[in-house]
């Protein structure tokens, strides 16, 4: 295949989640022949799949929504400060329908492989329905947490009751009344589930290996009048998000941690703990992210809060993390999570003391006892960020596979391109500005940058684009360096590539998954690259090969 006319599409976007929806909007607006291939039966990504009770934003709803359309901002009414999954999925459908995006999406199309054809400078994309589609550019909008992982424990198939990973919570209503439910995991997902279902089940047994720090979400409804005020403030809201490191409305307290009195410190923490969302995390002193002592003081404050809310002191101690400090990973936000443990029907099993032995026909066996259940919920997390790439056979130049290239550590240019993989873009890939921030703010930045790059190419009849190896090394080294100043490097979480259920992702080895420099620095860097004629990126013109590179980095 050697001419434009023979291509099935100019661009194939993989994934119809928050990123894919906006990406196809930009491409359609540019008049490009493009399609979204989505493995699920419908659009929504994270919000299509995560239907577990309690699933909701940890971002203020009005900072999570897209900012690109005034019409959408004017018409959509967020009903809660931290909106729940059903409403979030409705919102994404509202956006897709408003701009007729659905007609550019194909569902139940799992991309199995994408192979770069060097002779013709195009991608061949194999889909689960048997088709092989060609395109010039492939854009992976795969989602950061879309590859759920089950625990590596024997007997999962043996259980005779009902069982599922939280990501695959059934779409139909699950009546939990009188059910004996076991849940494995105490990450952000389990923390939402437990808070929500504790008073709806018969018995709930939580299997905890390591506790996580939590803070109250402090959710509330948004009235018509409040929504009017929010609409009037949208410009200001998005300006604030653009200038804060996390892409939220929360701005750090810029007073020096060691310059304020004890009384002022505790006054701030008392206030932030009762404020909505990530206030206690992101409106805090900046030192809590980098300074051991500052972090330890805040951690002790939060530990005291836990002790104050959980009646049984022994249970409270088990719920207080000892291996990492508060806020060195994304803080799980909770509603009634800690109080759930004050209920007679909720039981905590510390599997760091009595490890899981196996799943049995009747339930879960630890080294101490066998627990019988009607339902087992696996809240055991994700093969984050790179996992969804690893499940597609992606082959770039010279037969190099992305899986091999990233086995030890992902390497990227700006988190959006990979050397050796021409014409491949990732608006929110590993090491991009999305993961450690308010996702959609990062995603919009990524989609805009990728779309502008494509416009630049098409305006110049360029059909080949690839990050140079030097630019990739420079960026990846920078990402690694940013970790060295953050206490985050000490936590075992998906930010450090930890997942005990995936080979090569175990504790003790850091995979540099996210960019930690914050939104303003990230945006300044990617804009600078663009302004300098895409420094660090090589282009080739129509029908020219790599040897005839026309633009340089
Ligand atoms: P996670 O944070 O990775 O938690 C997984 C949990 O399962 C951990 O407690 C882990 O224990 C446990 N686990 C895994 N394998 C196990 C095994 N073999 N045996 C025993 N326990 C095992 O995953 P998640 O809770 O799904 O959250 C992932 C991310 O999703 C969060 O960090 C957050 O960014 C995002 N999220 C956001 C929201 C929101 O509010 N919008 C809600 C949910 C999730 P160990 O820690 O000991 O490994």
XYZ file of C-alpha atoms and ligand atoms in Angstrom:
601
model
C 0.000 0.000 0.000
C 1.695 3.214 -1.002
C -0.772 5.988 -1.403
C -3.084 7.921 0.837
C -6.118 6.630 -1.073
C -5.399 3.059 -0.051
C -5.276 3.783 3.636
C -8.329 2.716 5.610
C -7.943 5.750 7.843
C -5.511 8.580 8.197
C -5.677 8.178 11.978
C -6.795 5.323 14.216
C -7.439 6.217 17.835
C -7.395 3.265 20.224
C -9.742 3.755 23.168
C -13.007 5.679 23.627
C -12.436 6.936 27.160
C -11.969 10.519 28.297
C -8.876 10.942 26.077
C -10.220 9.120 23.011
C -13.467 11.116 23.027
C -11.674 14.454 22.957
C -9.048 13.192 20.508
C -11.636 12.164 17.921
C -13.401 15.511 18.378
C -10.198 17.345 17.475
C -9.544 15.090 14.476
C -13.076 15.442 13.131
C -12.846 19.222 13.510
C -9.673 19.077 11.398
C -11.563 17.165 8.709
C -9.430 14.053 9.081
C -10.553 10.543 8.171
C -10.284 8.993 11.600
C -11.912 6.324 13.725
C -11.893 5.233 17.346
C -11.564 1.511 18.016
C -12.856 0.545 21.438
C -12.634 -2.918 23.008
C -15.674 -2.341 25.240
C -19.260 -2.478 23.957
C -19.594 1.279 24.456
C -17.683 4.484 25.161
C -16.527 5.761 28.537
C -13.370 3.788 29.428
C -12.876 4.040 33.193
C -16.435 5.279 33.668
C -17.884 2.538 31.491
C -16.156 -0.200 33.438
C -15.832 0.800 37.088
C -19.433 0.300 38.224
C -18.636 -0.762 41.751
C -20.671 0.863 44.543
C -19.084 4.131 45.635
C -17.161 4.749 42.377
C -16.856 8.494 42.000
C -14.452 11.339 41.164
C -11.728 12.431 43.519
C -11.549 15.639 41.451
C -14.166 18.339 41.949
C -16.656 17.456 39.189
C -16.486 20.873 37.514
C -12.691 20.662 37.278
C -12.897 17.135 35.832
C -15.203 17.951 32.897
C -13.812 18.992 29.513
C -12.949 22.665 29.193
C -12.898 22.807 25.383
C -16.561 23.593 24.736
C -18.397 26.587 26.169
C -21.676 24.969 25.129
C -20.945 21.859 27.183
C -19.886 23.976 30.145
C -23.090 26.013 29.889
C -25.435 23.081 29.451
C -24.145 20.429 31.825
C -25.201 20.507 35.458
C -22.901 18.634 37.844
C -25.136 17.465 40.655
C -22.450 16.599 43.208
C -19.063 18.075 44.083
C -17.610 14.595 43.444
C -19.888 13.008 40.935
C -20.573 9.261 40.858
C -19.961 6.749 38.061
C -23.473 6.657 36.550
C -23.549 10.449 36.173
C -19.975 10.532 34.862
C -20.807 8.028 32.159
C -23.920 10.062 31.268
C -21.717 13.127 30.937
C -19.332 11.425 28.498
C -22.302 10.225 26.455
C -23.744 13.738 26.498
C -20.495 15.118 25.074
C -20.210 12.358 22.457
C -23.813 12.845 21.343
C -23.571 16.611 21.266
C -20.766 16.459 18.705
C -21.977 13.306 16.878
C -18.801 11.497 17.861
C -20.391 8.101 18.212
C -20.566 7.676 14.425
C -16.767 7.787 14.388
C -16.437 5.037 16.981
C -16.482 1.277 16.585
C -17.165 -0.842 19.661
C -16.280 -4.421 20.580
C -13.111 -3.874 18.574
C -10.159 -4.946 20.639
C -6.910 -3.980 18.979
C -4.661 -7.037 19.073
C -1.627 -5.742 17.276
C -0.245 -2.657 15.585
C 2.737 -3.188 13.306
C 4.613 -0.392 11.586
C 5.219 -1.014 7.888
C 8.515 0.728 7.245
C 8.346 0.490 3.476
C 5.077 2.324 3.265
C 5.314 4.309 6.463
C 1.974 3.236 7.843
C 0.529 1.155 10.643
C -1.320 -2.121 10.184
C -3.778 -2.573 13.009
C -5.304 -5.991 13.665
C -8.706 -5.991 15.363
C -10.395 -8.790 17.310
C -13.182 -9.008 14.709
C -10.626 -10.242 12.153
C -10.095 -7.002 10.254
C -6.681 -5.574 9.495
C -6.849 -1.819 9.095
C -4.170 0.522 7.825
C -3.549 4.076 8.933
C -0.807 6.648 8.786
C -0.968 7.616 12.459
C -2.003 5.550 15.449
C -2.972 7.273 18.686
C -3.127 5.161 21.819
C -5.634 6.621 24.272
C -5.640 3.529 26.440
C -6.270 4.863 29.929
C -3.932 4.762 32.869
C -5.797 2.140 34.871
C -7.530 -0.123 32.391
C -5.696 -3.421 32.836
C -7.075 -4.950 36.049
C -4.923 -7.492 37.869
C -6.070 -10.464 39.908
C -4.060 -11.628 42.912
C -1.492 -14.318 42.327
C -3.151 -16.819 44.625
C -4.226 -20.377 43.926
C -7.844 -21.429 43.636
C -9.483 -18.338 42.093
C -11.354 -20.659 39.698
C -12.496 -22.950 42.511
C -14.831 -20.535 44.285
C -18.468 -21.578 43.849
C -20.044 -18.266 44.829
C -20.013 -15.043 42.822
C -16.722 -13.187 42.346
C -15.368 -10.313 40.291
C -12.670 -7.678 40.077
C -14.021 -4.212 40.930
C -13.291 -3.128 37.338
C -15.734 -5.814 36.175
C -18.453 -5.203 38.773
C -21.676 -6.483 37.135
C -23.706 -3.974 35.145
C -26.964 -5.222 36.616
C -27.902 -4.428 40.232
C -26.272 -6.716 42.785
C -28.456 -7.267 45.837
C -26.031 -7.392 48.747
C -28.660 -7.826 51.426
C -27.669 -10.561 53.866
C -24.713 -11.512 51.674
C -21.391 -12.543 53.199
C -18.879 -10.501 51.238
C -15.078 -10.821 51.283
C -12.983 -8.067 49.716
C -9.266 -8.349 48.976
C -7.326 -5.082 48.852
C -7.441 -1.730 50.621
C -6.473 0.689 47.824
C -8.512 3.702 46.679
C -11.088 1.437 45.023
C -11.682 -0.850 48.006
C -11.868 2.206 50.250
C -14.766 3.558 48.158
C -16.515 0.160 48.019
C -16.189 -0.567 51.741
C -17.529 2.850 52.780
C -20.505 2.393 50.480
C -21.533 -1.210 51.144
C -20.736 -1.695 54.857
C -24.344 -1.001 55.875
C -25.884 -2.877 52.940
C -24.294 -6.318 53.289
C -24.796 -9.103 55.794
C -21.143 -9.482 56.775
C -18.132 -7.770 55.210
C -14.617 -9.128 55.713
C -11.734 -6.981 54.482
C -8.408 -8.671 53.680
C -5.726 -6.017 54.088
C -2.063 -6.571 53.247
C -0.905 -2.955 53.627
C -3.090 -0.069 54.788
C -3.344 3.194 52.854
C -3.592 6.698 54.199
C -7.091 8.073 53.686
C -8.817 11.430 54.088
C -12.498 12.377 53.972
C -13.921 13.343 50.602
C -16.471 15.735 52.153
C -18.822 15.415 49.204
C -21.970 17.536 48.834
C -24.726 18.253 46.347
C -24.511 21.116 43.883
C -27.727 23.134 43.630
C -28.933 25.000 40.527
C -27.754 28.278 42.062
C -24.324 26.907 42.934
C -23.995 25.525 39.417
C -24.791 28.989 38.042
C -21.959 30.408 40.144
C -19.608 27.670 38.943
C -20.524 28.384 35.308
C -19.766 32.054 35.815
C -16.375 31.094 37.233
C -15.313 28.516 34.643
C -12.604 30.680 33.055
C -11.123 31.392 36.455
C -11.417 27.718 37.491
C -9.504 26.438 34.470
C -6.913 29.198 34.806
C -6.318 28.102 38.379
C -6.079 24.448 37.369
C -3.510 25.413 34.733
C -1.297 27.121 37.275
C -1.388 24.557 40.088
C 0.999 21.579 40.090
C -1.816 19.028 40.330
C -4.171 20.630 37.828
C -6.769 21.139 40.545
C -8.231 24.240 42.134
C -6.184 23.402 45.220
C -3.150 25.658 45.539
C -0.320 24.733 47.910
C 0.281 26.787 51.050
C 3.397 28.699 50.096
C 4.438 29.540 53.660
C 7.530 27.629 54.713
C 6.705 24.587 56.839
C 9.390 25.516 59.340
C 8.431 29.171 59.412
C 4.931 28.784 60.848
C 4.135 28.087 64.493
C 2.810 24.729 65.709
C -0.542 26.394 66.359
C -0.755 27.743 62.802
C 0.179 24.342 61.391
C -2.560 22.523 63.281
C -5.066 25.248 62.554
C -4.384 24.740 58.840
C -4.605 20.948 59.066
C -7.832 21.050 61.103
C -9.371 23.283 58.461
C -8.110 21.305 55.442
C -9.242 17.962 56.858
C -12.838 19.205 56.767
C -12.601 20.768 53.317
C -13.689 18.918 50.165
C -11.444 16.638 48.139
C -7.681 16.805 47.975
C -7.449 19.981 50.136
C -5.601 18.196 52.945
C -3.145 16.840 50.382
C -2.678 19.631 47.873
C -3.412 22.798 49.878
C -0.805 21.693 52.365
C 2.788 22.868 52.783
C 4.945 21.951 49.803
C 7.532 20.311 52.081
C 5.205 17.387 52.821
C 6.140 15.929 49.426
C 9.905 16.227 49.807
C 10.917 16.582 53.453
C 10.894 13.506 55.704
C 10.260 15.411 58.920
C 7.465 17.585 57.549
C 5.844 14.502 56.079
C 6.220 12.564 59.332
C 4.506 15.352 61.312
C 1.564 15.465 58.935
C 1.373 11.650 58.897
C 1.149 11.629 62.689
C -1.636 14.223 62.525
C -3.603 12.011 60.109
C -2.873 8.936 62.265
C -4.438 10.754 65.213
C -7.504 11.471 63.077
C -7.761 7.742 62.300
C -7.448 6.898 65.993
C -10.197 9.415 66.698
C -12.598 7.864 64.208
C -12.016 4.123 64.702
C -13.306 2.895 68.057
C -11.198 -0.249 68.499
C -7.596 0.949 69.085
C -6.134 -2.304 67.756
C -8.092 -1.939 64.490
C -7.133 1.750 64.263
C -3.426 0.844 64.513
C -3.815 -1.700 61.733
C -5.367 0.973 59.505
C -2.398 3.330 59.941
C 0.336 2.836 57.329
C 3.811 2.335 58.715
C 5.772 1.851 55.495
C 5.109 5.216 53.824
C 4.028 8.715 54.742
C 0.784 10.537 54.012
C 0.438 11.872 50.493
C 3.428 10.187 48.888
C 0.963 8.494 46.601
C -2.451 9.640 45.346
C -4.524 9.797 48.529
C -7.622 7.597 48.571
C -10.627 9.777 49.403
C -13.273 8.183 51.579
C -16.820 8.540 52.761
C -17.492 6.617 55.963
C -14.602 4.219 55.307
C -13.065 4.398 58.758
C -16.449 4.351 60.495
C -17.274 1.132 58.616
C -14.842 -0.631 60.956
C -16.951 0.480 63.931
C -19.790 -1.718 62.706
C -20.327 -5.213 64.122
C -20.732 -6.710 60.654
C -17.362 -5.456 59.320
C -14.188 -7.414 60.082
C -10.564 -6.645 59.252
C -8.180 -9.500 58.521
C -4.525 -8.501 58.491
C -3.017 -10.716 55.824
C 0.431 -9.311 56.447
C 0.251 -11.411 59.640
C -1.814 -14.317 58.335
C -1.236 -14.395 54.554
C -3.725 -15.617 51.988
C -3.175 -19.296 51.284
C -5.733 -19.895 48.604
C -9.225 -19.260 47.348
C -11.393 -22.275 48.092
C -14.785 -23.505 46.914
C -16.380 -21.750 49.857
C -14.278 -18.653 50.295
C -10.819 -17.504 51.305
C -8.272 -19.418 53.354
C -5.497 -17.661 55.224
C -2.763 -19.306 57.255
C -5.090 -18.903 60.245
C -8.620 -19.779 59.112
C -11.044 -20.375 56.256
C -13.659 -17.644 55.712
C -16.887 -18.532 53.882
C -18.480 -16.058 51.472
C -21.321 -15.623 49.021
C -19.372 -12.971 47.103
C -15.637 -12.284 46.733
C -14.597 -8.853 45.472
C -11.077 -8.480 44.109
C -10.082 -4.829 44.620
C -6.545 -5.744 43.679
C -5.642 -2.885 41.368
C -4.154 -2.542 37.916
C -1.135 -3.182 35.787
C -1.015 0.580 35.581
C -0.191 2.753 32.580
C 2.087 0.393 30.636
C -0.107 -2.684 31.235
C -2.657 -1.813 28.572
C 0.145 -1.197 26.047
C 1.766 -4.529 26.963
C -1.436 -6.361 26.070
C -1.243 -5.163 22.471
C 1.508 -6.447 20.215
C 2.966 -3.087 19.171
C 5.895 -3.351 16.763
C 7.837 -0.335 15.583
C 10.849 -0.032 13.325
C 13.117 -3.072 12.869
C 10.587 -5.377 14.543
C 11.185 -3.765 17.937
C 8.248 -4.417 20.262
C 7.111 -1.808 22.755
C 6.719 -4.538 25.368
C 10.427 -5.394 25.075
C 11.514 -1.799 24.940
C 9.580 -0.935 28.115
C 10.204 -4.157 30.031
C 12.552 -2.620 32.591
C 11.231 0.901 32.439
C 9.133 2.947 30.023
C 11.115 5.492 28.039
C 9.316 8.251 26.157
C 9.616 11.722 24.768
C 7.263 13.965 26.773
C 5.190 10.882 27.594
C 3.624 11.198 24.145
C 6.095 9.668 21.679
C 8.524 6.764 21.612
C 11.738 6.585 19.634
C 11.666 3.603 17.276
C 7.876 3.869 16.973
C 7.194 6.427 14.262
C 3.736 7.937 13.745
C 2.621 6.729 17.162
C 1.202 9.200 19.655
C -0.037 8.858 23.247
C -1.870 11.892 24.647
C -1.569 10.463 28.161
C 1.168 7.877 28.011
C 3.669 6.915 30.698
C 5.731 9.916 31.844
C 3.161 12.365 30.449
C 1.567 15.153 32.443
C -1.686 13.289 33.099
C -1.105 10.562 35.659
C -0.038 12.573 38.653
C -2.594 15.314 38.066
C -6.298 15.912 37.567
C -6.501 13.473 34.622
C -8.733 15.363 32.182
C -6.718 18.555 32.564
C -3.606 16.575 31.632
C -5.467 14.707 28.910
C -6.686 17.909 27.252
C -3.120 19.234 27.223
C -1.906 15.977 25.682
C -4.638 15.769 23.055
C -4.138 19.421 22.101
C -0.400 18.946 21.725
C -0.760 15.765 19.632
C -3.431 17.397 17.468
C -1.312 20.506 16.894
C 1.623 18.294 15.934
C -0.538 16.547 13.338
C -1.783 19.882 11.976
C 1.827 21.010 11.674
C 2.661 17.856 9.708
C -0.321 18.006 7.404
C 0.264 21.680 6.642
C 3.728 20.669 5.384
C 2.848 17.380 3.703
C 4.891 15.447 6.223
C 3.904 11.861 6.726
C 6.553 10.553 9.057
C 7.216 11.667 12.615
C 9.447 10.159 15.271
C 11.092 11.325 18.474
C 14.854 11.064 18.347
C 16.621 8.665 20.698
C 18.508 11.624 22.200
C 15.327 13.546 22.974
C 13.787 10.447 24.529
C 16.815 9.863 26.738
C 16.818 13.506 27.790
C 13.155 13.417 28.791
C 13.332 10.059 30.556
C 16.424 11.164 32.507
C 14.524 14.290 33.527
C 11.535 12.207 34.683
C 13.879 9.968 36.701
C 15.581 12.985 38.242
C 12.237 14.410 39.375
C 11.606 11.213 41.349
C 14.813 11.728 43.303
C 13.408 14.814 45.042
C 10.008 13.305 45.811
C 9.246 11.113 48.830
C 6.959 9.317 46.426
C 9.947 7.247 45.295
C 9.796 5.456 48.648
C 6.196 4.277 48.331
C 5.159 1.035 46.721
C 2.374 2.226 44.440
C 1.540 2.347 40.764
C 3.382 5.694 40.606
C 6.562 3.673 41.162
C 5.363 0.851 38.936
C 4.639 -1.509 41.830
C 2.166 -4.363 41.392
C 2.929 -7.579 43.225
C 0.843 -9.538 40.711
C 2.841 -8.614 37.602
C 6.289 -9.977 36.754
C 8.981 -7.342 37.006
C 6.755 -4.926 38.965
C 7.455 -6.164 42.467
C 8.647 -4.044 45.373
C 12.234 -2.880 45.433
C 12.451 -1.715 41.854
C 11.206 1.654 40.632
C 9.643 1.978 37.221
C 9.499 5.665 36.343
C 5.869 5.877 35.308
C 4.774 9.465 35.856
C 6.080 12.969 35.373
C 6.272 14.716 38.739
C 7.127 18.242 37.699
C 3.520 19.451 37.827
C 1.167 20.873 35.224
C 2.695 24.332 34.619
C 6.206 22.995 34.006
C 4.931 20.184 31.824
C 2.828 22.497 29.673
C 5.664 25.015 29.398
C 8.007 22.231 28.231
C 5.709 20.732 25.609
C 4.781 24.195 24.306
C 8.448 25.106 24.102
C 9.156 21.992 22.039
C 6.362 22.973 19.638
C 7.437 26.609 19.439
C 10.944 25.547 18.499
C 9.642 23.660 15.462
C 9.253 20.426 17.429
C 12.756 20.201 18.726
C 13.716 16.576 19.365
C 11.380 15.240 16.705
C 12.255 14.117 13.191
C 9.863 14.451 10.302
C 9.974 13.175 6.763
C 7.986 14.412 3.835
C 5.566 12.483 1.680
C 7.140 9.376 0.122
C 10.523 10.181 1.585
C 12.259 7.704 3.846
C 13.969 8.280 7.135
C 17.242 9.007 5.329
C 15.609 12.047 3.731
C 14.611 13.752 6.898
C 13.245 17.221 6.231
C 12.908 18.723 9.669
C 15.247 18.313 12.553
C 15.274 18.382 16.292
P -4.331 -0.199 44.261
O -4.195 1.128 44.876
O -3.185 -0.751 43.504
O -4.753 -1.199 45.419
C -4.742 -2.577 45.244
C -4.949 -3.223 46.582
O -5.002 -4.631 46.429
C -3.817 -2.957 47.574
O -4.351 -2.818 48.855
C -2.950 -4.206 47.452
O -2.173 -4.493 48.590
C -4.038 -5.248 47.295
N -3.531 -6.451 46.658
C -3.105 -6.581 45.381
N -2.710 -7.845 45.154
C -2.877 -8.512 46.308
C -2.624 -9.846 46.690
N -2.115 -10.727 45.827
N -2.904 -10.196 47.964
C -3.409 -9.300 48.827
N -3.668 -8.026 48.530
C -3.398 -7.632 47.273
O -5.570 -0.245 43.250
P -6.929 0.574 43.317
O -7.472 0.586 44.679
O -7.792 0.042 42.233
O -6.495 2.056 42.981
C -5.624 2.347 41.891
C -5.675 3.829 41.563
O -6.908 4.105 40.937
C -5.633 4.768 42.742
O -4.345 5.070 43.151
C -6.338 5.997 42.212
O -5.447 6.854 41.571
C -7.275 5.426 41.192
N -8.623 5.452 41.761
C -9.244 6.660 41.822
C -10.492 6.731 42.358
C -11.195 8.042 42.418
O -11.507 8.466 43.478
N -11.469 8.676 41.336
C -11.098 5.610 42.866
C -10.447 4.396 42.802
C -9.190 4.325 42.244
P -0.630 -3.991 48.648
O -0.723 -2.504 48.790
O -0.062 -4.662 49.814
O -0.005 -4.404 47.354
